[in-house]
Every structure is written in C-alpha cells, then in structure tokens.
GROMACS .gro file of C-alpha atoms in nm:
model
  177
    1UNK     CA    1  -1.411  -3.330   1.980
    2UNK     CA    2  -1.292  -3.492   1.659
    3UNK     CA    3  -1.346  -3.396   1.297
    4UNK     CA    4  -1.259  -3.648   1.027
    5UNK     CA    5  -1.048  -3.845   1.272
    6UNK     CA    6  -0.840  -3.547   1.390
    7UNK     CA    7  -0.871  -3.381   1.728
    8UNK     CA    8  -0.994  -3.024   1.723
    9UNK     CA    9  -0.672  -2.911   1.892
   10UNK     CA   10  -0.465  -3.053   1.608
   11UNK     CA   11  -0.692  -2.884   1.351
   12UNK     CA   12  -0.651  -2.549   1.526
   13UNK     CA   13  -0.275  -2.601   1.545
   14UNK     CA   14  -0.265  -2.689   1.172
   15UNK     CA   15  -0.464  -2.370   1.089
   16UNK     CA   16  -0.226  -2.161   1.300
   17UNK     CA   17   0.084  -2.303   1.132
   18UNK     CA   18  -0.076  -2.276   0.785
   19UNK     CA   19  -0.168  -1.912   0.857
   20UNK     CA   20   0.189  -1.827   0.962
   21UNK     CA   21   0.336  -1.999   0.654
   22UNK     CA   22   0.084  -1.822   0.425
   23UNK     CA   23   0.178  -1.490   0.592
   24UNK     CA   24   0.546  -1.541   0.511
   25UNK     CA   25   0.463  -1.644   0.156
   26UNK     CA   26   0.243  -1.337   0.115
   27UNK     CA   27   0.522  -1.110   0.239
   28UNK     CA   28   0.757  -1.239  -0.032
   29UNK     CA   29   0.529  -1.301  -0.333
   30UNK     CA   30   0.197  -1.132  -0.243
   31UNK     CA   31   0.242  -0.827  -0.458
   32UNK     CA   32   0.346  -1.043  -0.751
   33UNK     CA   33   0.040  -1.266  -0.715
   34UNK     CA   34  -0.193  -0.967  -0.674
   35UNK     CA   35  -0.047  -0.813  -0.989
   36UNK     CA   36  -0.068  -1.132  -1.193
   37UNK     CA   37  -0.424  -1.208  -1.084
   38UNK     CA   38  -0.531  -0.840  -1.090
   39UNK     CA   39  -0.665  -0.854  -0.737
   40UNK     CA   40  -0.740  -0.505  -0.606
   41UNK     CA   41  -0.751  -0.602  -0.239
   42UNK     CA   42  -0.961  -0.299  -0.146
   43UNK     CA   43  -1.270  -0.493  -0.034
   44UNK     CA   44  -1.344  -0.664   0.296
   45UNK     CA   45  -1.231  -0.993   0.146
   46UNK     CA   46  -0.871  -0.976   0.028
   47UNK     CA   47  -0.569  -1.205   0.071
   48UNK     CA   48  -0.451  -1.025   0.386
   49UNK     CA   49  -0.784  -1.061   0.564
   50UNK     CA   50  -0.830  -1.426   0.461
   51UNK     CA   51  -0.482  -1.519   0.586
   52UNK     CA   52  -0.539  -1.322   0.906
   53UNK     CA   53  -0.875  -1.493   0.962
   54UNK     CA   54  -0.722  -1.839   0.919
   55UNK     CA   55  -0.438  -1.753   1.159
   56UNK     CA   56  -0.674  -1.602   1.416
   57UNK     CA   57  -0.906  -1.903   1.408
   58UNK     CA   58  -0.613  -2.138   1.455
   59UNK     CA   59  -0.442  -1.943   1.732
   60UNK     CA   60  -0.748  -1.841   1.932
   61UNK     CA   61  -0.907  -2.185   1.894
   62UNK     CA   62  -0.593  -2.364   2.012
   63UNK     CA   63  -0.554  -2.132   2.313
   64UNK     CA   64  -0.920  -2.166   2.413
   65UNK     CA   65  -0.917  -2.546   2.371
   66UNK     CA   66  -0.615  -2.585   2.593
   67UNK     CA   67  -0.706  -2.324   2.857
   68UNK     CA   68  -1.086  -2.291   2.867
   69UNK     CA   69  -1.167  -2.630   3.021
   70UNK     CA   70  -1.507  -2.502   3.137
   71UNK     CA   71  -1.631  -2.451   2.776
   72UNK     CA   72  -1.728  -2.723   2.532
   73UNK     CA   73  -1.559  -2.757   2.193
   74UNK     CA   74  -1.874  -2.655   2.008
   75UNK     CA   75  -1.909  -2.334   2.208
   76UNK     CA   76  -1.536  -2.264   2.168
   77UNK     CA   77  -1.569  -2.306   1.789
   78UNK     CA   78  -1.867  -2.065   1.777
   79UNK     CA   79  -1.697  -1.804   1.996
   80UNK     CA   80  -1.376  -1.846   1.799
   81UNK     CA   81  -1.545  -1.789   1.461
   82UNK     CA   82  -1.733  -1.479   1.582
   83UNK     CA   83  -1.442  -1.318   1.768
   84UNK     CA   84  -1.200  -1.383   1.482
   85UNK     CA   85  -1.443  -1.237   1.228
   86UNK     CA   86  -1.500  -0.922   1.438
   87UNK     CA   87  -1.125  -0.874   1.497
   88UNK     CA   88  -1.031  -0.921   1.133
   89UNK     CA   89  -1.301  -0.679   1.016
   90UNK     CA   90  -1.179  -0.415   1.265
   91UNK     CA   91  -0.814  -0.464   1.161
   92UNK     CA   92  -0.914  -0.443   0.792
   93UNK     CA   93  -1.125  -0.130   0.841
   94UNK     CA   94  -0.895   0.062   1.072
   95UNK     CA   95  -0.546  -0.051   0.957
   96UNK     CA   96  -0.524  -0.232   0.623
   97UNK     CA   97  -0.757  -0.018   0.408
   98UNK     CA   98  -0.623   0.323   0.527
   99UNK     CA   99  -0.264   0.205   0.463
  100UNK     CA  100  -0.357   0.086   0.111
  101UNK     CA  101  -0.533   0.413   0.036
  102UNK     CA  102  -0.238   0.620   0.154
  103UNK     CA  103  -0.003   0.418  -0.063
  104UNK     CA  104  -0.214   0.501  -0.366
  105UNK     CA  105  -0.234   0.870  -0.282
  106UNK     CA  106   0.138   0.932  -0.254
  107UNK     CA  107   0.245   0.770  -0.577
  108UNK     CA  108   0.250   0.959  -0.901
  109UNK     CA  109   0.372   0.921  -1.256
  110UNK     CA  110   0.629   1.171  -1.375
  111UNK     CA  111   0.411   1.226  -1.685
  112UNK     CA  112   0.137   1.362  -1.457
  113UNK     CA  113   0.358   1.664  -1.398
  114UNK     CA  114   0.334   1.780  -1.761
  115UNK     CA  115   0.132   2.103  -1.768
  116UNK     CA  116   0.188   2.184  -1.400
  117UNK     CA  117   0.323   2.511  -1.271
  118UNK     CA  118   0.635   2.521  -1.063
  119UNK     CA  119   0.903   2.758  -0.947
  120UNK     CA  120   1.268   2.783  -1.046
  121UNK     CA  121   1.475   2.685  -0.744
  122UNK     CA  122   1.817   2.708  -0.911
  123UNK     CA  123   1.859   2.953  -1.199
  124UNK     CA  124   1.821   2.791  -1.539
  125UNK     CA  125   2.065   2.936  -1.796
  126UNK     CA  126   1.959   2.954  -2.161
  127UNK     CA  127   2.187   2.664  -2.265
  128UNK     CA  128   2.214   2.481  -1.934
  129UNK     CA  129   2.036   2.309  -1.654
  130UNK     CA  130   1.878   2.428  -1.328
  131UNK     CA  131   1.627   2.300  -1.082
  132UNK     CA  132   1.248   2.333  -1.058
  133UNK     CA  133   1.030   2.275  -0.752
  134UNK     CA  134   0.663   2.176  -0.796
  135UNK     CA  135   0.427   2.178  -0.496
  136UNK     CA  136   0.181   1.889  -0.476
  137UNK     CA  137  -0.079   1.789  -0.220
  138UNK     CA  138   0.153   1.525  -0.070
  139UNK     CA  139   0.477   1.717  -0.072
  140UNK     CA  140   0.706   1.883  -0.323
  141UNK     CA  141   0.884   1.747  -0.625
  142UNK     CA  142   1.226   1.878  -0.719
  143UNK     CA  143   1.364   1.793  -1.065
  144UNK     CA  144   1.636   1.901  -1.301
  145UNK     CA  145   1.513   2.136  -1.571
  146UNK     CA  146   1.620   2.320  -1.883
  147UNK     CA  147   1.460   2.609  -2.069
  148UNK     CA  148   1.224   2.513  -2.348
  149UNK     CA  149   1.262   2.855  -2.514
  150UNK     CA  150   1.640   2.881  -2.460
  151UNK     CA  151   1.609   3.182  -2.234
  152UNK     CA  152   1.746   3.254  -1.889
  153UNK     CA  153   1.502   3.174  -1.609
  154UNK     CA  154   1.618   3.326  -1.278
  155UNK     CA  155   1.549   3.181  -0.939
  156UNK     CA  156   1.188   3.242  -0.824
  157UNK     CA  157   1.038   3.252  -1.175
  158UNK     CA  158   0.706   3.070  -1.219
  159UNK     CA  159   0.741   2.809  -1.497
  160UNK     CA  160   0.517   2.570  -1.683
  161UNK     CA  161   0.634   2.212  -1.748
  162UNK     CA  162   0.607   2.167  -2.126
  163UNK     CA  163   0.775   1.829  -2.172
  164UNK     CA  164   0.986   1.569  -1.991
  165UNK     CA  165   1.269   1.399  -2.176
  166UNK     CA  166   1.381   1.035  -2.143
  167UNK     CA  167   1.627   1.119  -1.863
  168UNK     CA  168   1.350   1.285  -1.655
  169UNK     CA  169   1.471   1.643  -1.721
  170UNK     CA  170   1.184   1.892  -1.734
  171UNK     CA  171   1.160   2.131  -2.031
  172UNK     CA  172   1.002   2.441  -1.892
  173UNK     CA  173   0.882   2.774  -2.019
  174UNK     CA  174   0.807   3.097  -1.834
  175UNK     CA  175   0.451   3.096  -1.697
  176UNK     CA  176   0.242   3.407  -1.733
  177UNK     CA  177  -0.048   3.427  -1.486
   0.00000   0.00000   0.00000
C-alpha cells in the first residue's frame, strides 16, 4: 500500500522515529513548554499521550506490516489505530494521571505553613534557635525556628507558626489548645 508515493512501511517507520525523537525532546524541554503554554496536561489529550500514540502507531504498524503477511494493509491500519488508542488510554488512565496527581499532592509552599500547629523538637531558647516539627498528610516538615515572644520553648511544647522570615526560619509562639 502506498500513500502520497511512500510505502506504508516507510510511513510507519517515520512515525516511530518521530515519536522517539519527540519523546527525547519532551524529556528535556517538556516542562518548559508546558509552563510557557500553560498546558495542564490532566486531560486525556496531553503531550505525553499524543507522543505515545504517534510512537505506538509507528511501532505497531511497522511490526504488523513486516510480520503479519496474512493481513492486508487496510486491516493492519484499522487494527493499529484501535489497539494504539486503547493502549494509550489505559496507560494515561492507570499510570500518567495518577503520577501527575501524586506530584501535585506532595508539593507545598512554605507560606502554607503559616498558622499551622507544630511541636518543638529541639528546645528553642529565648534568644536563639531550635527546631520545630509539623505533621502533614504527606509526611512531616522539620524547620529551624525561633521564639516570636522571646520566651523559652522546651522540647515537646505545642507551637503555632506566626511568621516565616526570608531565610525560612519559623517564628513560633506557644499554642494554647
């Protein structure tokens, strides 16, 4: 079978090579492009799925054209398009989207910790520094801290994060339940 003067095998091979090249480009500059174009990538159609679909069509089509001599090129194209679509939807649904959601859940801004309650891990002297531990849903955060009220805060004291300075040091005050 020929399309625009090219054999179908060469078209499949071109799609496979283009998909691999696009994959490598996406690895290196994908996040930059997504950020510049403000692409969320949470839907069923995102750059990863499009590149994967192109690569699957090329690879599966080339393999079927060279090995499935009992099938015609039209049937191979139809089977290829359907199987590639099903595979890429399954990969997107079960792998790509859960990974993207977990990346969003574990990140936080340090400013989100203002107003949270933590516990003194290392005693904070009135005029010095100690350490505070704050429990979150995805682990604990441990940061340097100093007393907001210039009072001693012994280990185990519940504290409230009042402010965070430019160096990331928490200014804490004793928390009263």
